[in-house]
Short mmCIF file of N, CA and C in Angstrom, two decimals:
data_model
loop_
_atom_site.label_atom_id
_atom_site.label_comp_id
_atom_site.label_asym_id
_atom_site.label_seq_id
_atom_site.Cartn_x
_atom_site.Cartn_y
_atom_site.Cartn_z
N UNK A 1 14.65 -11.95 -4.03
CA UNK A 1 14.28 -11.90 -2.64
C UNK A 1 13.39 -13.10 -2.32
N UNK A 2 13.60 -13.68 -1.16
CA UNK A 2 12.84 -14.86 -0.77
C UNK A 2 11.50 -14.48 -0.16
N UNK A 3 10.57 -15.44 -0.18
CA UNK A 3 9.22 -15.19 0.32
C UNK A 3 9.23 -14.73 1.77
N UNK A 4 10.12 -15.28 2.58
CA UNK A 4 10.18 -14.88 4.00
C UNK A 4 10.49 -13.39 4.13
N UNK A 5 11.37 -12.88 3.27
CA UNK A 5 11.68 -11.45 3.32
C UNK A 5 10.47 -10.62 2.92
N UNK A 6 9.78 -11.06 1.87
CA UNK A 6 8.57 -10.34 1.46
C UNK A 6 7.54 -10.34 2.59
N UNK A 7 7.38 -11.46 3.25
CA UNK A 7 6.42 -11.55 4.35
C UNK A 7 6.82 -10.63 5.51
N UNK A 8 8.10 -10.53 5.77
CA UNK A 8 8.58 -9.65 6.83
C UNK A 8 8.28 -8.19 6.55
N UNK A 9 8.52 -7.76 5.31
CA UNK A 9 8.22 -6.36 4.96
C UNK A 9 6.71 -6.13 4.92
N UNK A 10 5.95 -7.14 4.47
CA UNK A 10 4.50 -6.98 4.47
C UNK A 10 3.97 -6.89 5.90
N UNK A 11 4.61 -7.58 6.83
CA UNK A 11 4.20 -7.48 8.24
C UNK A 11 4.34 -6.04 8.73
N UNK A 12 5.35 -5.33 8.23
CA UNK A 12 5.51 -3.91 8.59
C UNK A 12 4.37 -3.08 8.00
N UNK A 13 3.97 -3.39 6.78
CA UNK A 13 2.83 -2.69 6.17
C UNK A 13 1.55 -2.97 6.94
N UNK A 14 1.38 -4.20 7.39
CA UNK A 14 0.20 -4.56 8.19
C UNK A 14 0.19 -3.78 9.51
N UNK A 15 1.35 -3.60 10.12
CA UNK A 15 1.42 -2.78 11.34
C UNK A 15 0.92 -1.37 11.07
N UNK A 16 1.30 -0.83 9.92
CA UNK A 16 0.84 0.50 9.55
C UNK A 16 -0.68 0.52 9.36
N UNK A 17 -1.21 -0.51 8.71
CA UNK A 17 -2.66 -0.59 8.50
C UNK A 17 -3.40 -0.63 9.84
N UNK A 18 -2.90 -1.42 10.76
CA UNK A 18 -3.53 -1.52 12.09
C UNK A 18 -3.43 -0.19 12.85
N UNK A 19 -2.35 0.52 12.67
CA UNK A 19 -2.19 1.83 13.28
C UNK A 19 -3.26 2.78 12.75
N UNK A 20 -3.46 2.77 11.45
CA UNK A 20 -4.50 3.60 10.85
C UNK A 20 -5.88 3.27 11.38
N UNK A 21 -6.17 2.00 11.55
CA UNK A 21 -7.46 1.58 12.09
C UNK A 21 -7.64 2.10 13.52
N UNK A 22 -6.58 1.99 14.32
CA UNK A 22 -6.65 2.50 15.71
C UNK A 22 -6.91 4.00 15.75
N UNK A 23 -6.43 4.71 14.74
CA UNK A 23 -6.62 6.16 14.66
C UNK A 23 -8.00 6.54 14.12
N UNK A 24 -8.81 5.53 13.76
CA UNK A 24 -10.14 5.80 13.23
C UNK A 24 -10.18 5.87 11.72
N UNK A 25 -9.10 5.46 11.07
CA UNK A 25 -9.01 5.52 9.62
C UNK A 25 -9.21 4.17 8.96
N UNK A 26 -8.87 4.13 7.70
CA UNK A 26 -9.03 2.95 6.86
C UNK A 26 -7.77 2.09 6.97
N UNK A 27 -7.91 0.79 7.25
CA UNK A 27 -6.74 -0.05 7.53
C UNK A 27 -5.98 -0.52 6.29
N UNK A 28 -5.26 0.41 5.70
CA UNK A 28 -4.37 0.08 4.58
C UNK A 28 -3.01 0.66 4.92
N UNK A 29 -1.97 -0.15 4.82
CA UNK A 29 -0.62 0.29 5.17
C UNK A 29 0.35 0.01 4.06
N UNK A 30 1.49 0.73 4.11
CA UNK A 30 2.52 0.56 3.08
C UNK A 30 3.90 0.85 3.67
N UNK A 31 4.90 0.21 3.10
CA UNK A 31 6.29 0.54 3.41
C UNK A 31 7.09 0.57 2.11
N UNK A 32 8.08 1.45 2.09
CA UNK A 32 9.01 1.55 0.97
C UNK A 32 10.33 0.96 1.44
N UNK A 33 10.84 0.01 0.68
CA UNK A 33 12.06 -0.70 1.06
C UNK A 33 13.14 -0.43 0.01
N UNK A 34 14.32 -0.07 0.52
CA UNK A 34 15.46 0.15 -0.37
C UNK A 34 16.65 -0.64 0.15
N UNK A 35 17.18 -1.49 -0.69
CA UNK A 35 18.35 -2.31 -0.35
C UNK A 35 18.17 -3.03 0.99
N UNK A 36 16.99 -3.60 1.17
CA UNK A 36 16.71 -4.42 2.35
C UNK A 36 16.35 -3.67 3.61
N UNK A 37 16.13 -2.35 3.52
CA UNK A 37 15.77 -1.57 4.71
C UNK A 37 14.52 -0.73 4.43
N UNK A 38 13.65 -0.64 5.43
CA UNK A 38 12.48 0.21 5.32
C UNK A 38 12.94 1.66 5.40
N UNK A 39 12.62 2.44 4.35
CA UNK A 39 13.02 3.85 4.34
C UNK A 39 11.82 4.79 4.41
N UNK A 40 10.63 4.22 4.31
CA UNK A 40 9.41 5.01 4.42
C UNK A 40 8.27 4.11 4.83
N UNK A 41 7.37 4.66 5.61
CA UNK A 41 6.20 3.89 6.02
C UNK A 41 5.02 4.84 6.12
N UNK A 42 3.84 4.28 5.91
CA UNK A 42 2.66 5.12 6.00
C UNK A 42 1.40 4.29 6.01
N UNK A 43 0.30 4.98 6.29
CA UNK A 43 -1.01 4.34 6.26
C UNK A 43 -2.03 5.35 5.77
N UNK A 44 -3.17 4.83 5.36
CA UNK A 44 -4.22 5.68 4.84
C UNK A 44 -4.62 6.67 5.94
N UNK A 45 -4.48 7.96 5.64
CA UNK A 45 -4.79 9.01 6.61
C UNK A 45 -5.82 10.00 6.08
N UNK A 46 -6.64 9.55 5.15
CA UNK A 46 -7.65 10.44 4.59
C UNK A 46 -8.57 10.97 5.68
N UNK A 47 -9.02 10.09 6.56
CA UNK A 47 -9.94 10.49 7.63
C UNK A 47 -9.22 11.35 8.66
N UNK A 48 -8.08 10.88 9.11
CA UNK A 48 -7.35 11.56 10.18
C UNK A 48 -6.93 12.97 9.79
N UNK A 49 -6.55 13.17 8.54
CA UNK A 49 -6.06 14.47 8.08
C UNK A 49 -7.06 15.25 7.24
N UNK A 50 -8.25 14.66 7.02
CA UNK A 50 -9.23 15.32 6.17
C UNK A 50 -8.70 15.50 4.75
N UNK A 51 -7.96 14.53 4.28
CA UNK A 51 -7.28 14.61 2.99
C UNK A 51 -8.04 13.89 1.90
N UNK A 52 -7.95 14.40 0.71
CA UNK A 52 -8.53 13.73 -0.46
C UNK A 52 -7.58 12.71 -1.06
N UNK A 53 -6.28 12.81 -0.75
CA UNK A 53 -5.29 11.98 -1.47
C UNK A 53 -4.35 11.16 -0.59
N UNK A 54 -4.48 11.21 0.70
CA UNK A 54 -3.48 10.57 1.56
C UNK A 54 -3.75 9.08 1.76
N UNK A 55 -3.63 8.35 0.65
CA UNK A 55 -3.68 6.88 0.72
C UNK A 55 -2.39 6.38 1.33
N UNK A 56 -2.36 5.10 1.70
CA UNK A 56 -1.18 4.53 2.37
C UNK A 56 0.09 4.68 1.55
N UNK A 57 0.01 4.41 0.25
CA UNK A 57 1.20 4.49 -0.58
C UNK A 57 1.69 5.94 -0.68
N UNK A 58 0.77 6.87 -0.80
CA UNK A 58 1.13 8.29 -0.89
C UNK A 58 1.77 8.76 0.42
N UNK A 59 1.20 8.35 1.55
CA UNK A 59 1.74 8.69 2.87
C UNK A 59 3.14 8.10 3.03
N UNK A 60 3.31 6.87 2.59
CA UNK A 60 4.59 6.19 2.66
C UNK A 60 5.65 6.92 1.85
N UNK A 61 5.33 7.28 0.63
CA UNK A 61 6.29 8.01 -0.22
C UNK A 61 6.61 9.37 0.39
N UNK A 62 5.62 10.04 0.91
CA UNK A 62 5.83 11.34 1.56
C UNK A 62 6.77 11.19 2.75
N UNK A 63 6.55 10.17 3.55
CA UNK A 63 7.36 9.96 4.75
C UNK A 63 8.78 9.49 4.45
N UNK A 64 9.00 8.96 3.25
CA UNK A 64 10.36 8.58 2.85
C UNK A 64 11.19 9.83 2.56
N UNK A 65 10.52 10.96 2.32
CA UNK A 65 11.23 12.21 2.08
C UNK A 65 11.72 12.31 0.65
N UNK A 66 12.39 13.41 0.38
CA UNK A 66 12.93 13.63 -0.97
C UNK A 66 14.07 12.66 -1.23
N UNK A 67 13.96 11.98 -2.33
CA UNK A 67 15.01 11.06 -2.76
C UNK A 67 15.40 11.45 -4.18
N UNK A 68 16.63 11.16 -4.53
CA UNK A 68 17.02 11.32 -5.93
C UNK A 68 16.21 10.33 -6.75
N UNK A 69 15.89 10.72 -7.95
CA UNK A 69 15.09 9.85 -8.81
C UNK A 69 15.72 8.46 -8.95
N UNK A 70 17.03 8.42 -9.01
CA UNK A 70 17.73 7.13 -9.19
C UNK A 70 17.58 6.21 -7.98
N UNK A 71 17.30 6.77 -6.81
CA UNK A 71 17.17 5.95 -5.59
C UNK A 71 16.00 4.98 -5.69
N UNK A 72 14.94 5.39 -6.38
CA UNK A 72 13.76 4.54 -6.47
C UNK A 72 14.02 3.27 -7.27
N UNK A 73 15.05 3.27 -8.09
CA UNK A 73 15.36 2.08 -8.89
C UNK A 73 15.77 0.90 -8.02
N UNK A 74 16.16 1.18 -6.78
CA UNK A 74 16.56 0.13 -5.84
C UNK A 74 15.46 -0.17 -4.82
N UNK A 75 14.24 0.25 -5.09
CA UNK A 75 13.16 0.15 -4.10
C UNK A 75 12.09 -0.86 -4.47
N UNK A 76 11.37 -1.24 -3.45
CA UNK A 76 10.13 -2.01 -3.60
C UNK A 76 9.12 -1.34 -2.68
N UNK A 77 7.87 -1.30 -3.10
CA UNK A 77 6.83 -0.78 -2.23
C UNK A 77 5.89 -1.94 -1.89
N UNK A 78 5.57 -2.03 -0.62
CA UNK A 78 4.69 -3.07 -0.09
C UNK A 78 3.41 -2.38 0.37
N UNK A 79 2.28 -2.87 -0.09
CA UNK A 79 0.99 -2.31 0.30
C UNK A 79 0.06 -3.46 0.67
N UNK A 80 -0.72 -3.27 1.72
CA UNK A 80 -1.62 -4.32 2.16
C UNK A 80 -2.76 -4.56 1.18
N UNK A 81 -3.00 -3.60 0.28
CA UNK A 81 -4.08 -3.71 -0.69
C UNK A 81 -3.58 -3.25 -2.06
N UNK A 82 -4.14 -3.78 -3.10
CA UNK A 82 -3.79 -3.41 -4.47
C UNK A 82 -3.87 -1.89 -4.64
N UNK A 83 -2.82 -1.25 -5.17
CA UNK A 83 -2.83 0.20 -5.33
C UNK A 83 -3.89 0.69 -6.31
N UNK A 84 -4.50 1.82 -5.96
CA UNK A 84 -5.51 2.45 -6.81
C UNK A 84 -4.83 3.16 -7.99
N UNK A 85 -5.62 3.81 -8.82
CA UNK A 85 -5.08 4.54 -9.97
C UNK A 85 -4.11 5.64 -9.55
N UNK A 86 -4.48 6.40 -8.51
CA UNK A 86 -3.62 7.50 -8.06
C UNK A 86 -2.28 6.98 -7.55
N UNK A 87 -2.32 5.96 -6.71
CA UNK A 87 -1.08 5.42 -6.15
C UNK A 87 -0.25 4.72 -7.22
N UNK A 88 -0.92 4.08 -8.15
CA UNK A 88 -0.22 3.48 -9.28
C UNK A 88 0.53 4.55 -10.06
N UNK A 89 -0.10 5.70 -10.24
CA UNK A 89 0.56 6.80 -10.94
C UNK A 89 1.83 7.23 -10.25
N UNK A 90 1.79 7.33 -8.92
CA UNK A 90 2.99 7.72 -8.16
C UNK A 90 4.08 6.65 -8.28
N UNK A 91 3.69 5.40 -8.22
CA UNK A 91 4.65 4.29 -8.35
C UNK A 91 5.31 4.35 -9.73
N UNK A 92 4.52 4.60 -10.75
CA UNK A 92 5.07 4.69 -12.10
C UNK A 92 5.93 5.94 -12.28
N UNK A 93 5.51 7.05 -11.70
CA UNK A 93 6.27 8.29 -11.80
C UNK A 93 7.69 8.09 -11.28
N UNK A 94 7.82 7.40 -10.15
CA UNK A 94 9.13 7.20 -9.54
C UNK A 94 9.82 5.92 -10.02
N UNK A 95 9.17 5.22 -10.92
CA UNK A 95 9.75 4.01 -11.53
C UNK A 95 10.19 2.98 -10.50
N UNK A 96 9.34 2.75 -9.51
CA UNK A 96 9.61 1.73 -8.49
C UNK A 96 9.46 0.37 -9.17
N UNK A 97 10.51 -0.45 -9.18
CA UNK A 97 10.49 -1.66 -10.00
C UNK A 97 9.71 -2.85 -9.44
N UNK A 98 9.36 -2.82 -8.13
CA UNK A 98 8.65 -3.96 -7.54
C UNK A 98 7.54 -3.46 -6.63
N UNK A 99 6.35 -3.99 -6.87
CA UNK A 99 5.19 -3.70 -6.03
C UNK A 99 4.71 -5.03 -5.46
N UNK A 100 4.64 -5.11 -4.13
CA UNK A 100 4.18 -6.32 -3.46
C UNK A 100 2.90 -5.96 -2.72
N UNK A 101 1.84 -6.71 -3.01
CA UNK A 101 0.56 -6.40 -2.38
C UNK A 101 0.12 -7.54 -1.46
N UNK A 102 -0.59 -7.16 -0.42
CA UNK A 102 -1.10 -8.14 0.54
C UNK A 102 -2.28 -8.91 0.00
N UNK A 103 -3.14 -8.22 -0.75
CA UNK A 103 -4.29 -8.88 -1.34
C UNK A 103 -4.95 -7.98 -2.37
N UNK A 104 -5.71 -8.59 -3.29
CA UNK A 104 -6.44 -7.81 -4.29
C UNK A 104 -7.86 -8.33 -4.49
N UNK A 105 -8.36 -9.12 -3.58
CA UNK A 105 -9.74 -9.62 -3.71
C UNK A 105 -10.74 -8.55 -3.28
N UNK A 106 -10.37 -7.78 -2.25
CA UNK A 106 -11.24 -6.71 -1.76
C UNK A 106 -11.35 -5.60 -2.78
N UNK A 107 -10.22 -5.24 -3.34
CA UNK A 107 -10.15 -4.15 -4.32
C UNK A 107 -8.98 -4.44 -5.24
N UNK A 108 -9.20 -4.26 -6.52
CA UNK A 108 -8.13 -4.45 -7.49
C UNK A 108 -7.95 -3.16 -8.28
N UNK A 109 -6.78 -2.57 -8.10
CA UNK A 109 -6.43 -1.38 -8.88
C UNK A 109 -6.04 -1.78 -10.29
N UNK A 110 -5.44 -0.88 -11.03
CA UNK A 110 -5.08 -1.15 -12.43
C UNK A 110 -3.83 -2.01 -12.55
N UNK A 111 -3.90 -3.21 -12.02
CA UNK A 111 -2.74 -4.10 -11.97
C UNK A 111 -2.24 -4.50 -13.36
N UNK A 112 -3.17 -4.68 -14.28
CA UNK A 112 -2.75 -5.08 -15.64
C UNK A 112 -1.86 -3.99 -16.24
N UNK A 113 -2.26 -2.74 -16.07
CA UNK A 113 -1.48 -1.62 -16.57
C UNK A 113 -0.16 -1.51 -15.80
N UNK A 114 -0.24 -1.56 -14.48
CA UNK A 114 0.95 -1.44 -13.63
C UNK A 114 1.99 -2.49 -13.98
N UNK A 115 1.53 -3.71 -14.23
CA UNK A 115 2.46 -4.81 -14.49
C UNK A 115 3.19 -4.68 -15.83
N UNK A 116 2.76 -3.75 -16.69
CA UNK A 116 3.49 -3.50 -17.93
C UNK A 116 4.82 -2.80 -17.67
N UNK A 117 4.90 -2.11 -16.52
CA UNK A 117 6.06 -1.27 -16.23
C UNK A 117 6.85 -1.70 -15.00
N UNK A 118 6.30 -2.57 -14.19
CA UNK A 118 6.93 -2.97 -12.94
C UNK A 118 6.59 -4.42 -12.64
N UNK A 119 7.34 -5.03 -11.76
CA UNK A 119 7.00 -6.39 -11.32
C UNK A 119 5.97 -6.28 -10.21
N UNK A 120 4.99 -7.15 -10.27
CA UNK A 120 3.90 -7.14 -9.30
C UNK A 120 3.81 -8.51 -8.66
N UNK A 121 3.81 -8.54 -7.34
CA UNK A 121 3.70 -9.79 -6.60
C UNK A 121 2.55 -9.68 -5.62
N UNK A 122 1.57 -10.56 -5.77
CA UNK A 122 0.42 -10.59 -4.85
C UNK A 122 0.62 -11.74 -3.87
N UNK A 123 0.78 -11.41 -2.60
CA UNK A 123 0.97 -12.43 -1.57
C UNK A 123 -0.36 -13.08 -1.17
N UNK A 124 -1.49 -12.43 -1.47
CA UNK A 124 -2.83 -12.95 -1.19
C UNK A 124 -2.94 -13.47 0.24
N UNK A 125 -2.68 -12.59 1.19
CA UNK A 125 -2.63 -12.98 2.60
C UNK A 125 -4.00 -12.94 3.27
N UNK A 126 -4.40 -14.03 3.92
CA UNK A 126 -5.69 -14.06 4.62
C UNK A 126 -5.82 -12.93 5.65
N UNK A 127 -4.74 -12.58 6.32
CA UNK A 127 -4.79 -11.51 7.32
C UNK A 127 -5.20 -10.18 6.69
N UNK A 128 -4.67 -9.87 5.53
CA UNK A 128 -5.02 -8.63 4.84
C UNK A 128 -6.47 -8.66 4.37
N UNK A 129 -6.91 -9.79 3.84
CA UNK A 129 -8.30 -9.92 3.40
C UNK A 129 -9.25 -9.77 4.57
N UNK A 130 -8.94 -10.42 5.68
CA UNK A 130 -9.80 -10.38 6.87
C UNK A 130 -9.91 -8.95 7.42
N UNK A 131 -8.79 -8.26 7.48
CA UNK A 131 -8.78 -6.90 8.00
C UNK A 131 -9.70 -6.01 7.17
N UNK A 132 -9.62 -6.11 5.84
CA UNK A 132 -10.45 -5.28 4.98
C UNK A 132 -11.91 -5.70 5.04
N UNK A 133 -12.16 -7.00 5.06
CA UNK A 133 -13.54 -7.49 5.12
C UNK A 133 -14.24 -6.99 6.39
N UNK A 134 -13.55 -7.07 7.51
CA UNK A 134 -14.14 -6.59 8.77
C UNK A 134 -14.37 -5.09 8.75
N UNK A 135 -13.42 -4.35 8.18
CA UNK A 135 -13.58 -2.90 8.11
C UNK A 135 -14.75 -2.52 7.22
N UNK A 136 -14.83 -3.12 6.05
CA UNK A 136 -15.91 -2.79 5.10
C UNK A 136 -17.27 -3.12 5.70
N UNK A 137 -17.36 -4.24 6.43
CA UNK A 137 -18.63 -4.60 7.07
C UNK A 137 -19.04 -3.59 8.13
N UNK A 138 -18.06 -3.03 8.82
CA UNK A 138 -18.38 -2.10 9.90
C UNK A 138 -18.53 -0.65 9.44
N UNK A 139 -17.87 -0.27 8.34
CA UNK A 139 -17.89 1.12 7.86
C UNK A 139 -18.01 1.19 6.35
N UNK A 140 -19.08 0.64 5.78
CA UNK A 140 -19.19 0.59 4.31
C UNK A 140 -19.20 1.96 3.65
N UNK A 141 -19.81 2.95 4.26
CA UNK A 141 -19.86 4.27 3.60
C UNK A 141 -18.48 4.90 3.54
N UNK A 142 -17.66 4.71 4.56
CA UNK A 142 -16.30 5.24 4.55
C UNK A 142 -15.46 4.53 3.49
N UNK A 143 -15.63 3.22 3.38
CA UNK A 143 -14.92 2.47 2.35
C UNK A 143 -15.31 2.96 0.96
N UNK A 144 -16.61 3.13 0.73
CA UNK A 144 -17.07 3.59 -0.59
C UNK A 144 -16.54 4.98 -0.90
N UNK A 145 -16.45 5.83 0.10
CA UNK A 145 -15.87 7.16 -0.10
C UNK A 145 -14.40 7.05 -0.52
N UNK A 146 -13.67 6.16 0.12
CA UNK A 146 -12.24 6.03 -0.16
C UNK A 146 -11.97 5.56 -1.58
N UNK A 147 -12.82 4.67 -2.08
CA UNK A 147 -12.59 4.15 -3.44
C UNK A 147 -13.36 4.94 -4.49
N UNK A 148 -14.01 6.02 -4.08
CA UNK A 148 -14.64 6.93 -5.03
C UNK A 148 -16.01 6.49 -5.52
N UNK A 149 -16.74 5.79 -4.68
CA UNK A 149 -18.11 5.38 -5.08
C UNK A 149 -19.15 6.13 -4.27
#
């Protein structure tokens, strides 16, 4: 897949992140792509739903609905931020072969472990970094809650 395609799908994840921010939540978004089409999208809804686990990747997988296990072999998941331990577990459970992240300077999940089982591509996008930096500056306690500190 070419960089332009990756950027296009990441733009969809960014839209999800901005939607979450407008809803009063944490601006992290994700999309699940299968054979060149978005089949699931989501954003961090921990605040909106009072959830302990509804990170963007989890919301995205939930919104993709039930899929046969073999369907995930043709998928890529795009997340505006490096996946945490919980989301990494879900990615590994479904054997999603490609994870594309918007940035990992704000937060870095277990990428070394994840990359043993899947391909990992960090686009390191200034837009994703800026969005998180502004959010953390304005709502540090909510950010710390989300990452378990």
